[in-house]
Amino acid sequence: NAGVTQTPKFQVLKTGQSMTLQCAQDMNHNSMYWYRQDPGMGLRLIYYSASEGTTDKGEVPNGYNVSRLNKREFSLRLESAAPSQTSVYFCASQDSPTGANVLTFGAGSRLTVL
Amino acid sequence: AQSVTQLGSHVSVSEGALVLLRCNYSSSVPPYLFWYVQYPNQGLQLLLKYTSAATLVKGINGFEAEFKKSETSFHLTKPSAHMSDAAEYFCAVKGSGTYKYIFGTGTRLKVLA
């Protein structure tokens, strides 16, 4: 089925460890997003990518890096994980960032940092 | 700056009762408005969206929302709740010239048998 695929679904890290969350979409969308979801805080934008090779910081980018090497894939890297980064991470995509285009979300990656 | 307020982090209704989830936005220009639903352990899915074509918007699963500019509101309703409606609901706002969506903090709907 067409959509947004995220891996891994679950991950436990120790403080200071690094890891990369992978996201791929097969809808030929241009724009891709990384959000984090925390209880009582809704979804907060970490990074946005309008196209291959371009990225913009969102509301909460500190501690994260991203990479958009091609149109399909948008990865999120934690270089040195901290307990404050315990969260559920969602990748999303859409065809065009302007107008009322709908975001298509992945199923999420639940990260726990001990 | 745009903002979204969802009143009530938790709402409980009996099966068959009216569902009303509240959303107010803050914007100087009528924006695009969305309601998304999140079922347990899943990503968000679109319920409906407002794009200025009509103030009453119908979505999937019997949900609808009415855009009221004078009240800066976009409340979500469903006449009769079903057990399968139990989920978390997010209101979101977006300007026409930006890629940024502003999400509310969510309302968790519980449906009682």
mmCIF file of C-alpha atoms in Angstrom:
data_model
loop_
_atom_site.group_PDB
_atom_site.id
_atom_site.type_symbol
_atom_site.label_atom_id
_atom_site.label_comp_id
_atom_site.label_asym_id
_atom_site.label_seq_id
_atom_site.Cartn_x
_atom_site.Cartn_y
_atom_site.Cartn_z
ATOM 1 C CA ASN A 1 0.000 0.000 0.000
ATOM 2 C CA ALA A 2 1.220 3.505 -0.814
ATOM 3 C CA GLY A 3 2.145 5.622 2.156
ATOM 4 C CA VAL A 4 4.831 6.628 4.618
ATOM 5 C CA THR A 5 6.987 3.922 6.181
ATOM 6 C CA GLN A 6 8.985 4.505 9.355
ATOM 7 C CA THR A 7 11.629 2.295 10.916
ATOM 8 C CA PRO A 8 12.166 1.208 13.600
ATOM 9 C CA LYS A 9 8.790 1.131 15.328
ATOM 10 C CA PHE A 10 10.340 0.867 18.775
ATOM 11 C CA GLN A 11 13.809 1.635 20.103
ATOM 12 C CA VAL A 12 15.403 1.867 23.526
ATOM 13 C CA LEU A 13 18.657 3.801 23.863
ATOM 14 C CA LYS A 14 20.989 4.677 26.672
ATOM 15 C CA THR A 15 21.909 8.303 27.258
ATOM 16 C CA GLY A 16 24.669 9.319 24.876
ATOM 17 C CA GLN A 17 23.981 6.686 22.253
ATOM 18 C CA SER A 18 23.201 7.646 18.682
ATOM 19 C CA MET A 19 20.637 6.373 16.244
ATOM 20 C CA THR A 20 18.853 7.224 13.015
ATOM 21 C CA LEU A 21 15.128 7.047 12.385
ATOM 22 C CA GLN A 22 14.314 6.223 8.793
ATOM 23 C CA CYS A 23 11.356 7.474 6.788
ATOM 24 C CA ALA A 24 10.391 6.676 3.213
ATOM 25 C CA GLN A 25 7.368 7.661 1.143
ATOM 26 C CA ASP A 26 6.254 6.249 -2.189
ATOM 27 C CA MET A 27 3.730 8.906 -3.184
ATOM 28 C CA ASN A 28 6.214 11.089 -5.078
ATOM 29 C CA HIS A 29 5.649 13.881 -2.567
ATOM 30 C CA ASN A 30 7.987 16.834 -2.484
ATOM 31 C CA SER A 31 7.645 17.915 1.150
ATOM 32 C CA MET A 32 8.530 15.846 4.167
ATOM 33 C CA TYR A 33 8.324 16.540 7.891
ATOM 34 C CA TRP A 34 9.560 15.139 11.184
ATOM 35 C CA TYR A 35 7.407 15.724 14.263
ATOM 36 C CA ARG A 36 7.628 14.606 17.855
ATOM 37 C CA GLN A 37 4.544 13.886 19.934
ATOM 38 C CA ASP A 38 4.593 14.277 23.692
ATOM 39 C CA PRO A 39 1.636 13.963 26.096
ATOM 40 C CA GLY A 40 -0.271 17.218 26.421
ATOM 41 C CA MET A 41 1.878 18.995 23.847
ATOM 42 C CA GLY A 42 0.446 17.862 20.555
ATOM 43 C CA LEU A 43 2.791 17.562 17.598
ATOM 44 C CA ARG A 44 5.836 19.761 17.366
ATOM 45 C CA LEU A 45 7.840 20.197 14.185
ATOM 46 C CA ILE A 46 11.480 19.160 14.390
ATOM 47 C CA TYR A 47 12.585 19.595 10.784
ATOM 48 C CA TYR A 48 11.026 20.165 7.391
ATOM 49 C CA SER A 49 12.288 19.407 3.892
ATOM 50 C CA ALA A 50 10.807 21.039 0.808
ATOM 51 C CA SER A 51 12.822 18.939 -1.627
ATOM 52 C CA GLU A 52 15.900 16.791 -2.018
ATOM 53 C CA GLY A 53 18.880 18.453 -0.414
ATOM 54 C CA THR A 54 16.954 21.208 1.415
ATOM 55 C CA THR A 55 15.971 21.284 5.065
ATOM 56 C CA ASP A 56 14.582 23.861 7.505
ATOM 57 C CA LYS A 57 14.572 23.863 11.277
ATOM 58 C CA GLY A 58 11.232 23.631 12.965
ATOM 59 C CA GLU A 59 10.089 24.443 16.461
ATOM 60 C CA VAL A 60 12.312 21.954 18.340
ATOM 61 C CA PRO A 61 15.440 21.122 16.272
ATOM 62 C CA ASN A 62 18.047 21.044 19.038
ATOM 63 C CA GLY A 63 19.710 17.650 19.407
ATOM 64 C CA TYR A 64 18.625 16.432 15.994
ATOM 65 C CA ASN A 65 20.005 16.332 12.471
ATOM 66 C CA VAL A 66 18.237 15.369 9.282
ATOM 67 C CA SER A 67 19.161 14.203 5.832
ATOM 68 C CA ARG A 68 17.124 14.311 2.610
ATOM 69 C CA LEU A 69 19.338 12.515 0.131
ATOM 70 C CA ASN A 70 16.581 11.787 -2.369
ATOM 71 C CA LYS A 71 12.906 12.496 -2.914
ATOM 72 C CA ARG A 72 11.697 9.349 -1.143
ATOM 73 C CA GLU A 73 13.698 9.334 2.061
ATOM 74 C CA PHE A 74 14.054 11.698 5.012
ATOM 75 C CA SER A 75 16.050 10.483 8.002
ATOM 76 C CA LEU A 76 16.273 11.895 11.514
ATOM 77 C CA ARG A 77 19.468 11.388 13.528
ATOM 78 C CA LEU A 78 20.058 11.715 17.234
ATOM 79 C CA GLU A 79 23.822 12.108 17.721
ATOM 80 C CA SER A 80 23.845 11.863 21.516
ATOM 81 C CA ALA A 81 20.484 10.819 22.892
ATOM 82 C CA ALA A 82 19.108 12.426 26.046
ATOM 83 C CA PRO A 83 16.157 11.372 28.244
ATOM 84 C CA SER A 84 14.325 14.528 27.065
ATOM 85 C CA GLN A 85 14.227 12.981 23.610
ATOM 86 C CA THR A 86 12.010 10.148 24.815
ATOM 87 C CA SER A 87 8.991 10.602 22.576
ATOM 88 C CA VAL A 88 6.991 9.258 19.677
ATOM 89 C CA TYR A 89 8.360 10.479 16.361
ATOM 90 C CA PHE A 90 6.229 10.863 13.262
ATOM 91 C CA CYS A 91 7.302 11.392 9.706
ATOM 92 C CA ALA A 92 4.828 12.958 7.294
ATOM 93 C CA SER A 93 4.757 13.992 3.662
ATOM 94 C CA GLN A 94 2.667 16.046 1.273
ATOM 95 C CA ASP A 95 2.784 16.959 -2.382
ATOM 96 C CA SER A 96 3.043 20.721 -2.031
ATOM 97 C CA PRO A 97 3.582 22.832 1.103
ATOM 98 C CA THR A 98 1.251 25.644 0.076
ATOM 99 C CA GLY A 99 -2.490 25.576 0.215
ATOM 100 C CA ALA A 100 -4.556 23.038 2.114
ATOM 101 C CA ASN A 101 -2.752 19.891 1.120
ATOM 102 C CA VAL A 102 -3.129 17.083 3.582
ATOM 103 C CA LEU A 103 -0.281 15.520 5.489
ATOM 104 C CA THR A 104 0.147 11.755 5.201
ATOM 105 C CA PHE A 105 1.666 10.324 8.367
ATOM 106 C CA GLY A 106 3.699 7.255 9.100
ATOM 107 C CA ALA A 107 2.764 4.937 11.965
ATOM 108 C CA GLY A 108 5.365 6.433 14.285
ATOM 109 C CA SER A 109 8.596 5.423 15.998
ATOM 110 C CA ARG A 110 8.508 5.152 19.787
ATOM 111 C CA LEU A 111 11.867 6.038 21.307
ATOM 112 C CA THR A 112 12.839 5.613 24.946
ATOM 113 C CA VAL A 113 16.108 7.062 26.215
ATOM 114 C CA LEU A 114 17.250 5.720 29.578
ATOM 115 C CA ALA B 1 1.473 34.041 15.217
ATOM 116 C CA GLN B 2 -1.115 31.380 14.702
ATOM 117 C CA SER B 3 -2.184 29.182 17.580
ATOM 118 C CA VAL B 4 -4.743 26.486 18.240
ATOM 119 C CA THR B 5 -6.562 25.772 21.478
ATOM 120 C CA GLN B 6 -8.433 22.561 22.121
ATOM 121 C CA LEU B 7 -10.617 22.754 25.193
ATOM 122 C CA GLY B 8 -10.648 19.539 27.189
ATOM 123 C CA SER B 9 -7.789 17.089 26.984
ATOM 124 C CA HIS B 10 -10.198 14.244 27.779
ATOM 125 C CA VAL B 11 -13.852 13.940 26.783
ATOM 126 C CA SER B 12 -16.149 11.056 27.677
ATOM 127 C CA VAL B 13 -19.494 10.384 26.012
ATOM 128 C CA SER B 14 -21.939 7.511 26.104
ATOM 129 C CA GLU B 15 -22.402 5.392 23.022
ATOM 130 C CA GLY B 16 -25.095 7.022 20.896
ATOM 131 C CA ALA B 17 -24.615 10.465 22.429
ATOM 132 C CA LEU B 18 -23.514 13.626 20.682
ATOM 133 C CA VAL B 19 -19.787 14.158 20.280
ATOM 134 C CA LEU B 20 -18.537 17.747 20.523
ATOM 135 C CA LEU B 21 -14.827 18.483 20.450
ATOM 136 C CA ARG B 22 -13.847 22.132 20.647
ATOM 137 C CA CYS B 23 -11.181 23.965 18.689
ATOM 138 C CA ASN B 24 -10.433 27.675 18.623
ATOM 139 C CA TYR B 25 -7.749 29.258 16.514
ATOM 140 C CA SER B 26 -5.946 32.539 16.601
ATOM 141 C CA SER B 27 -5.256 34.073 13.237
ATOM 142 C CA SER B 28 -5.609 37.430 11.539
ATOM 143 C CA VAL B 29 -6.459 35.799 8.209
ATOM 144 C CA PRO B 30 -8.885 32.896 7.788
ATOM 145 C CA PRO B 31 -6.567 29.925 7.531
ATOM 146 C CA TYR B 32 -6.882 26.360 6.456
ATOM 147 C CA LEU B 33 -8.225 24.218 9.277
ATOM 148 C CA PHE B 34 -7.995 20.486 9.771
ATOM 149 C CA TRP B 35 -9.161 17.768 12.101
ATOM 150 C CA TYR B 36 -6.999 14.660 12.339
ATOM 151 C CA VAL B 37 -7.714 11.466 14.272
ATOM 152 C CA GLN B 38 -5.158 9.163 15.842
ATOM 153 C CA TYR B 39 -6.123 5.622 16.780
ATOM 154 C CA PRO B 40 -3.936 3.778 19.285
ATOM 155 C CA ASN B 41 -0.432 3.027 18.020
ATOM 156 C CA GLN B 42 -1.125 4.624 14.650
ATOM 157 C CA GLY B 43 -0.246 7.811 12.833
ATOM 158 C CA LEU B 44 -2.664 10.678 12.300
ATOM 159 C CA GLN B 45 -5.351 10.417 9.628
ATOM 160 C CA LEU B 46 -7.350 13.254 8.127
ATOM 161 C CA LEU B 47 -10.978 13.523 9.239
ATOM 162 C CA LEU B 48 -11.845 16.722 7.396
ATOM 163 C CA LYS B 49 -10.504 20.083 6.301
ATOM 164 C CA TYR B 50 -11.793 23.600 5.788
ATOM 165 C CA THR B 51 -10.603 25.507 2.741
ATOM 166 C CA SER B 52 -13.166 28.356 2.593
ATOM 167 C CA ALA B 53 -15.422 26.610 0.065
ATOM 168 C CA ALA B 54 -18.141 25.976 2.665
ATOM 169 C CA THR B 55 -18.422 26.749 6.357
ATOM 170 C CA LEU B 56 -19.911 23.346 7.205
ATOM 171 C CA VAL B 57 -17.478 20.618 6.344
ATOM 172 C CA LYS B 58 -18.352 16.935 6.288
ATOM 173 C CA GLY B 59 -15.702 14.346 6.919
ATOM 174 C CA ILE B 60 -15.320 10.631 7.220
ATOM 175 C CA ASN B 61 -17.140 8.387 9.703
ATOM 176 C CA GLY B 62 -20.051 10.818 10.155
ATOM 177 C CA PHE B 63 -18.006 13.682 11.571
ATOM 178 C CA GLU B 64 -18.512 17.280 10.571
ATOM 179 C CA ALA B 65 -17.166 20.667 11.623
ATOM 180 C CA GLU B 66 -18.421 24.199 11.261
ATOM 181 C CA PHE B 67 -16.126 27.146 10.616
ATOM 182 C CA LYS B 68 -17.294 30.234 12.522
ATOM 183 C CA LYS B 69 -15.136 33.230 11.705
ATOM 184 C CA SER B 70 -16.801 35.487 14.287
ATOM 185 C CA GLU B 71 -15.963 33.007 17.032
ATOM 186 C CA THR B 72 -12.640 31.837 15.507
ATOM 187 C CA SER B 73 -13.866 28.301 16.093
ATOM 188 C CA PHE B 74 -13.874 25.025 14.217
ATOM 189 C CA HIS B 75 -15.626 22.567 16.522
ATOM 190 C CA LEU B 76 -15.948 18.904 15.560
ATOM 191 C CA THR B 77 -19.265 17.106 16.005
ATOM 192 C CA LYS B 78 -20.857 13.737 15.428
ATOM 193 C CA PRO B 79 -24.552 13.141 16.199
ATOM 194 C CA SER B 80 -24.138 9.645 17.621
ATOM 195 C CA ALA B 81 -20.932 8.276 19.107
ATOM 196 C CA HIS B 82 -19.771 4.774 18.321
ATOM 197 C CA MET B 83 -17.312 2.691 20.296
ATOM 198 C CA SER B 84 -14.948 2.801 17.328
ATOM 199 C CA ASP B 85 -14.717 6.604 17.660
ATOM 200 C CA ALA B 86 -12.514 6.245 20.732
ATOM 201 C CA ALA B 87 -9.264 7.920 19.719
ATOM 202 C CA GLU B 88 -7.301 11.129 20.059
ATOM 203 C CA TYR B 89 -8.368 14.054 17.928
ATOM 204 C CA PHE B 90 -6.165 16.928 16.823
ATOM 205 C CA CYS B 91 -7.167 20.274 15.411
ATOM 206 C CA ALA B 92 -4.592 21.994 13.194
ATOM 207 C CA VAL B 93 -4.295 25.331 11.422
ATOM 208 C CA LYS B 94 -2.148 26.364 8.477
ATOM 209 C CA GLY B 95 -1.659 29.596 6.586
ATOM 210 C CA SER B 96 -1.855 29.697 2.811
ATOM 211 C CA GLY B 97 1.738 30.770 2.248
ATOM 212 C CA THR B 98 3.523 28.567 4.740
ATOM 213 C CA TYR B 99 4.445 24.939 5.140
ATOM 214 C CA LYS B 100 3.934 25.055 8.885
ATOM 215 C CA TYR B 101 0.998 23.340 10.510
ATOM 216 C CA ILE B 102 0.143 24.337 14.070
ATOM 217 C CA PHE B 103 -1.407 21.467 15.993
ATOM 218 C CA GLY B 104 -3.531 21.652 19.095
ATOM 219 C CA THR B 105 -2.641 19.578 22.124
ATOM 220 C CA GLY B 106 -5.256 16.968 21.311
ATOM 221 C CA THR B 107 -8.471 15.674 22.875
ATOM 222 C CA ARG B 108 -8.765 12.043 23.850
ATOM 223 C CA LEU B 109 -12.304 10.797 23.289
ATOM 224 C CA LYS B 110 -13.601 7.931 25.393
ATOM 225 C CA VAL B 111 -16.881 6.264 24.443
ATOM 226 C CA LEU B 112 -18.743 4.537 27.257
ATOM 227 C CA ALA B 113 -20.932 1.514 26.639
#
